[in-house]
Short mmCIF file of N, CA, C and O in Angstrom, two decimals:
data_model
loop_
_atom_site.label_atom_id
_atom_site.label_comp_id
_atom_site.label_asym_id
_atom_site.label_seq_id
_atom_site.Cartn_x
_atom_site.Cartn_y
_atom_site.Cartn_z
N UNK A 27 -14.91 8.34 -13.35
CA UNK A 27 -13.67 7.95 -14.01
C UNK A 27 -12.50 8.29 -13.10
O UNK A 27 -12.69 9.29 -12.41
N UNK A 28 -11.49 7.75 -12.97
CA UNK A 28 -10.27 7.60 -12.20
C UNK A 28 -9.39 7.87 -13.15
O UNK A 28 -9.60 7.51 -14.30
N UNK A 29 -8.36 8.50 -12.82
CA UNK A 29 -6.76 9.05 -13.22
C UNK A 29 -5.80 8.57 -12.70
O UNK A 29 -6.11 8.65 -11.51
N UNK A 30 -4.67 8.04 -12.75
CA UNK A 30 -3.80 8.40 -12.15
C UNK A 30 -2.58 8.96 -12.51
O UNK A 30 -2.21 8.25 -13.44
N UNK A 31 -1.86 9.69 -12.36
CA UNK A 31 -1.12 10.67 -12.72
C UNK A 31 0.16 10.58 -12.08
O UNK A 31 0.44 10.78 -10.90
N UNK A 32 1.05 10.17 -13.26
CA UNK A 32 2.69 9.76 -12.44
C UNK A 32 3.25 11.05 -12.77
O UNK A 32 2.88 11.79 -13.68
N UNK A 33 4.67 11.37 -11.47
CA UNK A 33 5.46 12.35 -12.02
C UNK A 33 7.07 12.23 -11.45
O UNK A 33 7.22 11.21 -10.78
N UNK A 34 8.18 12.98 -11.57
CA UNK A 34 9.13 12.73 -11.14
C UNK A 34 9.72 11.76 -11.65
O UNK A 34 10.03 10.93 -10.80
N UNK A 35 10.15 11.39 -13.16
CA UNK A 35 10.74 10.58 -13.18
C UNK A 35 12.29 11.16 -14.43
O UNK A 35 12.20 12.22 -15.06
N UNK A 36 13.25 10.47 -14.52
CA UNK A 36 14.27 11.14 -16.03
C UNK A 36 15.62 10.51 -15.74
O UNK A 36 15.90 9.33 -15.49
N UNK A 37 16.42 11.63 -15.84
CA UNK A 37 18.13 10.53 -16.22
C UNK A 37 18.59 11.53 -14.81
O UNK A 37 18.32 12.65 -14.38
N UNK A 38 19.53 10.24 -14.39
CA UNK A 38 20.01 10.31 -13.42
C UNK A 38 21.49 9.30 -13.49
O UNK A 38 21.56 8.21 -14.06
N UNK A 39 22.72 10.09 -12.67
CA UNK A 39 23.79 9.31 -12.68
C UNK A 39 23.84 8.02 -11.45
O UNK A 39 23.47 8.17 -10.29
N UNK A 40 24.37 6.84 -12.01
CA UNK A 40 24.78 5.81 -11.34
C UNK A 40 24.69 6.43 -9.50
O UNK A 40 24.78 7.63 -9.26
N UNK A 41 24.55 5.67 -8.68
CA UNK A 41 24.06 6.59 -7.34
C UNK A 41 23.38 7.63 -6.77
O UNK A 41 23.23 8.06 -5.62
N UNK A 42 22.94 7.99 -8.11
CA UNK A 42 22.27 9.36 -7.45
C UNK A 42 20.56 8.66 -6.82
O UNK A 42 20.26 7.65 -6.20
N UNK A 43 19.77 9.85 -7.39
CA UNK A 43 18.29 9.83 -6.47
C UNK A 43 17.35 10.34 -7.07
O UNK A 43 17.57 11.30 -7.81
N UNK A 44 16.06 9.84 -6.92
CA UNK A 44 15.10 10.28 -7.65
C UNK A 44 13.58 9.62 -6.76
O UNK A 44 13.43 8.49 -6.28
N UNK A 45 12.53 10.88 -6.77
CA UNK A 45 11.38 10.60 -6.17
C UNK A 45 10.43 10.62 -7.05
O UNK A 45 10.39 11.73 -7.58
N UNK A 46 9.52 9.81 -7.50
CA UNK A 46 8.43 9.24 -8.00
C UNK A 46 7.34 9.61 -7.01
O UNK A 46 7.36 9.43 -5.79
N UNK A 47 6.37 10.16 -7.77
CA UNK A 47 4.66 10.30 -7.11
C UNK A 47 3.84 10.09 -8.31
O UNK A 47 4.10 10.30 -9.50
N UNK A 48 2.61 9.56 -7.62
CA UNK A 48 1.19 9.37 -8.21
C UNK A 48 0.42 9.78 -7.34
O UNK A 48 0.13 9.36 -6.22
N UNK A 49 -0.02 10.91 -8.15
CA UNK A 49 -2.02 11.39 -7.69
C UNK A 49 -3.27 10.39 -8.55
O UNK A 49 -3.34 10.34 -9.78
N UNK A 50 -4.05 9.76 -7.78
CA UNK A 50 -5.42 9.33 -7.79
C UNK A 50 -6.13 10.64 -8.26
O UNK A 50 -5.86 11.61 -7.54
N UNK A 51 -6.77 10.83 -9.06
CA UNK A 51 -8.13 11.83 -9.23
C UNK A 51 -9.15 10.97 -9.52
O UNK A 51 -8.92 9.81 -9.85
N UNK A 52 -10.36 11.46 -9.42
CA UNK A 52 -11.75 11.43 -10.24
C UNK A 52 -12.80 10.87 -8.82
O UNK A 52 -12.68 11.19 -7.64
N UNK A 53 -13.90 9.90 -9.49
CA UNK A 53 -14.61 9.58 -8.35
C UNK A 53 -14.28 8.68 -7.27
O UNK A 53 -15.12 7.80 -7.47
N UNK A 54 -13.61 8.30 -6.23
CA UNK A 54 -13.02 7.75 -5.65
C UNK A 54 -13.76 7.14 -4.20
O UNK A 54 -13.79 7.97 -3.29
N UNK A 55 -14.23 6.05 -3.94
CA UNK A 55 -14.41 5.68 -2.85
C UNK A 55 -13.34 5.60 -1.70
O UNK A 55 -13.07 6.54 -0.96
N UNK A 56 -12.83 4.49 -1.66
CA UNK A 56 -11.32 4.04 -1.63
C UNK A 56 -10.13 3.53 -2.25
O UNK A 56 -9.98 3.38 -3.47
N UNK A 57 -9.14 3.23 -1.22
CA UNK A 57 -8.67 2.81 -2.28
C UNK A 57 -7.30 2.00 -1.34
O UNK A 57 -6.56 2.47 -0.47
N UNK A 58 -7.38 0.54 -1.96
CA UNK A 58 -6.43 -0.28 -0.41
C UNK A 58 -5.07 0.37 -1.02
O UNK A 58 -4.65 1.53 -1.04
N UNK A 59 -4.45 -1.06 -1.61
CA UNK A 59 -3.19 -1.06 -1.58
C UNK A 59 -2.49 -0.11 -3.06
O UNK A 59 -3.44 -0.19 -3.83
N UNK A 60 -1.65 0.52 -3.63
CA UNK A 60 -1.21 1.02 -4.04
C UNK A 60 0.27 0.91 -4.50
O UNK A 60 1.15 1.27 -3.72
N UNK A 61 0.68 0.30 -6.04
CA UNK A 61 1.80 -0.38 -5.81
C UNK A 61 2.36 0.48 -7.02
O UNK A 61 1.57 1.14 -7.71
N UNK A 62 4.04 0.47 -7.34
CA UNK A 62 4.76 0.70 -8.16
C UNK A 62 5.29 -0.24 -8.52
O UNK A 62 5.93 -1.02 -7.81
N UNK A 63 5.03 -0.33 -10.19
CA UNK A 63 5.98 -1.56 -11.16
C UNK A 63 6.59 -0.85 -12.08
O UNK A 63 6.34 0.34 -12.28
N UNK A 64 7.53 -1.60 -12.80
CA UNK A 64 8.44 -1.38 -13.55
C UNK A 64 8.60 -2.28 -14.79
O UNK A 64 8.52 -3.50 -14.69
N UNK A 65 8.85 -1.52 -16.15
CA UNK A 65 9.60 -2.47 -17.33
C UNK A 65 10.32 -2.10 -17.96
O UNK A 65 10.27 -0.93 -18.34
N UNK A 66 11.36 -2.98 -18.35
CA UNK A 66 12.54 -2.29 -18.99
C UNK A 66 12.42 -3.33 -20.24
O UNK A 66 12.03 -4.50 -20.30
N UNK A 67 12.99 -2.29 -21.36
CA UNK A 67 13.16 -3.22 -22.49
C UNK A 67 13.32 -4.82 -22.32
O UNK A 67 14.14 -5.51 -21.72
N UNK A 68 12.36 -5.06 -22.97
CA UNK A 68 12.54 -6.58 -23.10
C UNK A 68 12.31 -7.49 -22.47
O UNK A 68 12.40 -8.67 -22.80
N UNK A 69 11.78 -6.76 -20.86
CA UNK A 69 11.47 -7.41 -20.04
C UNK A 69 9.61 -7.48 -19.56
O UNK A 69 8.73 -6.87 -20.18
N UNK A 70 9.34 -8.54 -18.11
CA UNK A 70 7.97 -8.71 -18.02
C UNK A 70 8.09 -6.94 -17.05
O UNK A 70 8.96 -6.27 -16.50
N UNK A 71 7.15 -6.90 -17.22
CA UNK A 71 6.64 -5.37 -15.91
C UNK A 71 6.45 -6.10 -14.58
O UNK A 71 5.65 -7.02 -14.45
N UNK A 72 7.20 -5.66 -13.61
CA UNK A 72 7.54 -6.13 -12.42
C UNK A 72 6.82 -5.52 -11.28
O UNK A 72 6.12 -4.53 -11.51
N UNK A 73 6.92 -6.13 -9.69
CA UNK A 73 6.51 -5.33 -9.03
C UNK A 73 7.78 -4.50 -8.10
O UNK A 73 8.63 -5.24 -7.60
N UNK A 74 7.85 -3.64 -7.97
CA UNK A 74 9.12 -3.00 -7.54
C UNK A 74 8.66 -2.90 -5.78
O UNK A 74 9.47 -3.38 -4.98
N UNK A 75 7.38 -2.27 -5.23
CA UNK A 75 7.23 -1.88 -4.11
C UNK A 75 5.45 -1.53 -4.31
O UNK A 75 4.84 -1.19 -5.32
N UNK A 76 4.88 -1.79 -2.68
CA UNK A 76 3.48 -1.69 -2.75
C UNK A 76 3.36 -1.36 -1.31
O UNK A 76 4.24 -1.64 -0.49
N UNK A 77 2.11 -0.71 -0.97
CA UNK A 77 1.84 0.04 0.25
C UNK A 77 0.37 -0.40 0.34
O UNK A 77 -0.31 -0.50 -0.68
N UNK A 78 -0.12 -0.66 1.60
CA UNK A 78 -1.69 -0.67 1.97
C UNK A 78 -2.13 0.68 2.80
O UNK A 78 -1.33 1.39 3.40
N UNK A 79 -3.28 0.85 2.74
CA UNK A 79 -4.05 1.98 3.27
C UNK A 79 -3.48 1.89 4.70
O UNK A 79 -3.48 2.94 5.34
N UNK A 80 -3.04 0.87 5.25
CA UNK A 80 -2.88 1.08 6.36
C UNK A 80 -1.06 0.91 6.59
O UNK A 80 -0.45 0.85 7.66
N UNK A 81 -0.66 0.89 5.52
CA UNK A 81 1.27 1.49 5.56
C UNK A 81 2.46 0.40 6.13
O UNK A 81 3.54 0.50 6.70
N UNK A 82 1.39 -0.92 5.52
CA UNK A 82 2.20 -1.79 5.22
C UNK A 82 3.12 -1.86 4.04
O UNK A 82 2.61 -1.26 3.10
N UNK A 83 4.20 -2.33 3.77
CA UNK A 83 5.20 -2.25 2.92
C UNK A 83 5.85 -3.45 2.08
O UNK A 83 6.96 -3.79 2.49
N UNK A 84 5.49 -3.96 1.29
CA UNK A 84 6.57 -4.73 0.48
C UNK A 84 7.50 -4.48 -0.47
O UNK A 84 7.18 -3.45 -1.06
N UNK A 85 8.70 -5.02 -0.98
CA UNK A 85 10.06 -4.42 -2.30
C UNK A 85 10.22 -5.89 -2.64
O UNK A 85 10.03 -7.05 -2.27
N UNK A 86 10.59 -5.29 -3.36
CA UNK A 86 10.77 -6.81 -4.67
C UNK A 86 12.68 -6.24 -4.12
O UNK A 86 13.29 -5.17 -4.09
N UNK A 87 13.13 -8.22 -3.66
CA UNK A 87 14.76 -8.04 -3.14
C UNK A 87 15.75 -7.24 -4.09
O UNK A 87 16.94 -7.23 -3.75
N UNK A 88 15.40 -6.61 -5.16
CA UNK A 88 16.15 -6.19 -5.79
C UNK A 88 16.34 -4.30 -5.73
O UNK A 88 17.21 -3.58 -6.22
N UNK A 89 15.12 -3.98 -4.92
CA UNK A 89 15.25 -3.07 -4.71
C UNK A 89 15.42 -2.62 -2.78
O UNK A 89 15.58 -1.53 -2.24
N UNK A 90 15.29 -3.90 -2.25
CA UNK A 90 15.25 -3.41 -1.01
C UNK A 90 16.75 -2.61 0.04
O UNK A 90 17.92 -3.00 0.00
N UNK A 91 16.18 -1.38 0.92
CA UNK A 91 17.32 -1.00 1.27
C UNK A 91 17.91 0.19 0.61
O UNK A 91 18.93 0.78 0.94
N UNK A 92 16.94 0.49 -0.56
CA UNK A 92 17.45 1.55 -1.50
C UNK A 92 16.32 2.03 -2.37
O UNK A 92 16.54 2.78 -3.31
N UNK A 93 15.02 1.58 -2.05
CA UNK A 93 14.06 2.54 -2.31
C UNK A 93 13.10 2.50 -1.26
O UNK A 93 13.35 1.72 -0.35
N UNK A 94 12.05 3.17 -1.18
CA UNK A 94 11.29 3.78 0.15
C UNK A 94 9.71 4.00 -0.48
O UNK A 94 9.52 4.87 -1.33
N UNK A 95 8.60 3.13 0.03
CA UNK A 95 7.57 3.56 -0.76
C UNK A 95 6.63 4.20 0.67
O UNK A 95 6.51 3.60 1.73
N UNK A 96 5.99 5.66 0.32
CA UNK A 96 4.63 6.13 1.07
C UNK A 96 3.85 6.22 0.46
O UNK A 96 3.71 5.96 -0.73
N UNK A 97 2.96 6.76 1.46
CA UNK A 97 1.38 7.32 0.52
C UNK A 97 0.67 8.54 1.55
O UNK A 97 0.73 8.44 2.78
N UNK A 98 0.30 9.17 1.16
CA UNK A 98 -0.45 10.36 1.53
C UNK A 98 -2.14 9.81 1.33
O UNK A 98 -2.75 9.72 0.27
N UNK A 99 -2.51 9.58 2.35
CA UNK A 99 -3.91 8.88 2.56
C UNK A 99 -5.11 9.81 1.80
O UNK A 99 -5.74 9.51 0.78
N UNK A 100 -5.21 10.90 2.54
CA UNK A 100 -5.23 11.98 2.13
C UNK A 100 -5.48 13.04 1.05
O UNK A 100 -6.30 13.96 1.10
N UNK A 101 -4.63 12.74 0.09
CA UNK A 101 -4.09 12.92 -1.32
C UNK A 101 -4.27 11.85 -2.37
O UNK A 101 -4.21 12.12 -3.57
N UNK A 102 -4.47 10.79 -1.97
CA UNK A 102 -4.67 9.85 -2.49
C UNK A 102 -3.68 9.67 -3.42
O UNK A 102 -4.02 9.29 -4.54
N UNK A 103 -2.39 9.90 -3.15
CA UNK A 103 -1.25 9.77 -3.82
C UNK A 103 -0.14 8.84 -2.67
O UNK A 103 -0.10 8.67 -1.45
N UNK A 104 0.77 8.30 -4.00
CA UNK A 104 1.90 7.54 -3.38
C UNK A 104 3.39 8.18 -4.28
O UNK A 104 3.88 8.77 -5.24
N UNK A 105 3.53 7.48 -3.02
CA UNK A 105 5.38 7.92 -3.87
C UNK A 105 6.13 7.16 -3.61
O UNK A 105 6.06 6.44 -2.61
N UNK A 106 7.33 7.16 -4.76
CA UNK A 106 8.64 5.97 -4.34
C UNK A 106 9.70 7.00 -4.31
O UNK A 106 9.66 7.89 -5.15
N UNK A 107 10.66 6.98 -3.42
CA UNK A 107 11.95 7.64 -3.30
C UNK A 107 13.05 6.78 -3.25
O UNK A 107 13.37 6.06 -2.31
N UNK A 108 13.76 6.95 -4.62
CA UNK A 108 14.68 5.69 -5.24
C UNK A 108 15.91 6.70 -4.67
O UNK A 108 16.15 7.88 -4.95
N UNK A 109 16.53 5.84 -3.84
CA UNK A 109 18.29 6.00 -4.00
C UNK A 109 18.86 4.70 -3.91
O UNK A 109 18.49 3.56 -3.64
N UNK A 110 20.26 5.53 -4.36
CA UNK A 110 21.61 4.66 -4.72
C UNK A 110 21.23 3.66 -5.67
O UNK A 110 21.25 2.43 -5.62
N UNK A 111 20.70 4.86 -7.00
CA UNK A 111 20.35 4.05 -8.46
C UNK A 111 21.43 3.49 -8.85
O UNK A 111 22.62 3.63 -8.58
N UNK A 112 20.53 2.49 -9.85
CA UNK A 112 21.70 1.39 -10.49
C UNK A 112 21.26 1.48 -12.53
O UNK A 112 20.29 1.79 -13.22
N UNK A 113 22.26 1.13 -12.68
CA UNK A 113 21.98 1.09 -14.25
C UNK A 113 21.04 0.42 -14.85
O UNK A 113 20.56 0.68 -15.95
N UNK A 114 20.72 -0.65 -14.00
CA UNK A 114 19.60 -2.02 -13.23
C UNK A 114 18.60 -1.50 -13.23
O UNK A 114 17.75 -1.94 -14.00
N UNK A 115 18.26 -0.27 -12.33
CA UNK A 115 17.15 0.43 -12.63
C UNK A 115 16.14 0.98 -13.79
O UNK A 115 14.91 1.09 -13.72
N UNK A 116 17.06 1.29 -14.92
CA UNK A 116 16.52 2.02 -16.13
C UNK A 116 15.13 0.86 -16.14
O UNK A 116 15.06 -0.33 -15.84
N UNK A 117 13.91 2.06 -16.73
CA UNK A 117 12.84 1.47 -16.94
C UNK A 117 12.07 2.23 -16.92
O UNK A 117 12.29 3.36 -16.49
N UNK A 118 10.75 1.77 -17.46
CA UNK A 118 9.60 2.74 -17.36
C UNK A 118 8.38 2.53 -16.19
O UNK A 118 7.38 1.88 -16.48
N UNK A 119 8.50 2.96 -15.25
CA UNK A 119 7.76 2.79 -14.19
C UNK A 119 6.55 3.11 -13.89
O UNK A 119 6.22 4.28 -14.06
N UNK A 120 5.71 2.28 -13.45
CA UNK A 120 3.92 2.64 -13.69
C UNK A 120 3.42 2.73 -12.52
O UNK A 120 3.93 1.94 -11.73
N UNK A 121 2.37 3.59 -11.98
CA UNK A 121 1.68 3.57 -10.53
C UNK A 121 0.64 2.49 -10.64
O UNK A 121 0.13 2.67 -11.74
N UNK A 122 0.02 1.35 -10.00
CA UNK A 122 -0.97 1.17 -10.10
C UNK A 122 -2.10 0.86 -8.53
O UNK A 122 -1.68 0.53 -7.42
N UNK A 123 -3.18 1.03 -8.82
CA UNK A 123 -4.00 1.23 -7.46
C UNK A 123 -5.57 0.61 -7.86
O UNK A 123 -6.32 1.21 -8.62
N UNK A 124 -5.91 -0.69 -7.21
CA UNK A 124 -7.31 -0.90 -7.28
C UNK A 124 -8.33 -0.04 -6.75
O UNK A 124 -8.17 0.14 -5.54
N UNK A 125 -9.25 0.53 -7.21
CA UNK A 125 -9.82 1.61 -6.45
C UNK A 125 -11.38 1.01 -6.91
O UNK A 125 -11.80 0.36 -7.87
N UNK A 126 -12.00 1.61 -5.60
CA UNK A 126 -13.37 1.17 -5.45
C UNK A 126 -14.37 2.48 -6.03
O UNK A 126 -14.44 3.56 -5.44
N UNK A 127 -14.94 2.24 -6.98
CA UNK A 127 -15.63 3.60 -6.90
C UNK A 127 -17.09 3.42 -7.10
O UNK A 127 -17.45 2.28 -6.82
N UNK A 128 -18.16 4.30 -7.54
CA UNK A 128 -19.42 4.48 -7.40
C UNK A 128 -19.78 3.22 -8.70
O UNK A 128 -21.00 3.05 -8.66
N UNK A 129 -19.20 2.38 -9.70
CA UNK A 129 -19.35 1.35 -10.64
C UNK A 129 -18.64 0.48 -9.83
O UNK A 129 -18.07 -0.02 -10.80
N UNK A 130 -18.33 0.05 -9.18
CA UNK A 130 -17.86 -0.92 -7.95
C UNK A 130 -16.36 -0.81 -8.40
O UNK A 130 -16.11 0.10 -9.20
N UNK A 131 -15.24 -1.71 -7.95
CA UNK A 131 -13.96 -1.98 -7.63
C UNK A 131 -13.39 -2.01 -9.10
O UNK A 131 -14.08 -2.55 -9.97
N UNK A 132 -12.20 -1.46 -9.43
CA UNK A 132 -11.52 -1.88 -10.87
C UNK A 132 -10.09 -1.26 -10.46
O UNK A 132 -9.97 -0.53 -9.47
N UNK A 133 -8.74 -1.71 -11.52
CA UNK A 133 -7.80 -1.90 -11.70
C UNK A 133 -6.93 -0.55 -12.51
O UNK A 133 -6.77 -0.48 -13.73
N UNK A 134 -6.45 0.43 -11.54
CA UNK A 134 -6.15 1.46 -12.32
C UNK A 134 -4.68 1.29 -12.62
O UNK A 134 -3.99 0.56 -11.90
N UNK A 135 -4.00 2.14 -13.98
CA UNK A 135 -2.24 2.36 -14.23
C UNK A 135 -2.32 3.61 -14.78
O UNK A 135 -3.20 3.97 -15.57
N UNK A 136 -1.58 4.16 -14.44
CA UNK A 136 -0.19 5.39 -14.56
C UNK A 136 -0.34 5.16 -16.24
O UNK A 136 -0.73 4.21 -16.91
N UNK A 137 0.11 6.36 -16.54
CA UNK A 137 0.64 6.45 -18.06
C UNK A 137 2.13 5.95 -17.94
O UNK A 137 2.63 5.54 -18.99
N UNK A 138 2.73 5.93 -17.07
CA UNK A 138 3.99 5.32 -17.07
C UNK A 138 5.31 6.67 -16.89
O UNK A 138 5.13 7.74 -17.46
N UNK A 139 6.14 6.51 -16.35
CA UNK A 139 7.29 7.91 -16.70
C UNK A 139 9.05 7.11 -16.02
O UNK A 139 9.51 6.63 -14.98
N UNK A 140 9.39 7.35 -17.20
CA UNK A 140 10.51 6.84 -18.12
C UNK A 140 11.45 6.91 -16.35
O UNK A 140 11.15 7.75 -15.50
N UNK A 141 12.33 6.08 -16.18
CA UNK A 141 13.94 6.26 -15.22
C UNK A 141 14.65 5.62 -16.35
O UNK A 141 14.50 4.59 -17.01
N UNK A 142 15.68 6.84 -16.31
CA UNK A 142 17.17 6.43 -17.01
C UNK A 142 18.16 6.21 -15.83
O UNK A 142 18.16 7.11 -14.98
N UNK A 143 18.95 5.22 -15.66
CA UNK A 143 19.89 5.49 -14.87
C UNK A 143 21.56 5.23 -15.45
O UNK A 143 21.93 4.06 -15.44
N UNK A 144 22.42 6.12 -15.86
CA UNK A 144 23.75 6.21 -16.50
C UNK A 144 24.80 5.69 -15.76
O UNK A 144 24.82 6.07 -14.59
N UNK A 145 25.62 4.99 -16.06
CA UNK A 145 26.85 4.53 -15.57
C UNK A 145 28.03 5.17 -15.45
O UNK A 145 29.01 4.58 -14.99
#
């Protein structure tokens, strides 16, 4: 069984900053790409930013320039480091990571952890 485990997330003023991580646990083969999405009331759950094992990078244009996604290979964790938040931002943000394990390949998510961002 696989985990993943979001943390770092809460209220924050208009410009400020905030770093997001997810730890992978349980039985783990690999694991490629590793992405962070987002939903805010009312809306579809988006993709905000995604990383491959090998530290390629994509952002959805709405965040580019002002958030930063890694991963700790390693750790089997990723992280997003959001600055120069926007009110735009508020949402509940989810880790998610296809991971290969000893029952072959499946589709893991985050319990999710809340960004407020205040004006």
């Amino acid at each position: 069984q696989v985990q993943l485990v979001e943390s770092g997330g809460g209220l924050v003023q208009a410009g400020g900053s905030l770093r997001l991580s997810c730890a992978a646990s349980g039985s783990i083969f690999s694991i490629n790409a590793m992405g962070w999405y987002r939903q805010a009331p009312g809306k579809q759950r988006e993709l905000v930013a995604a990383i491959t094992s090998g530290g390629s990078t994509n952002y959805a244009d709405s965040v580019k320039g002002r958030f930063t996604i890694s991963r700790d290979n390693a750790k089997n964790t990723v992280y997003l480091q959001m600055n120069s938040l926007k009110p735009e931002d508020t949402a509940v943000y989810y880790c998610n990571a296809p991971v290969e394990t000893i029952l072959g390949p499946d589709d893991y998510w985050g319990q999710g952890t809340q960004v407020t961002v205040s004006s």
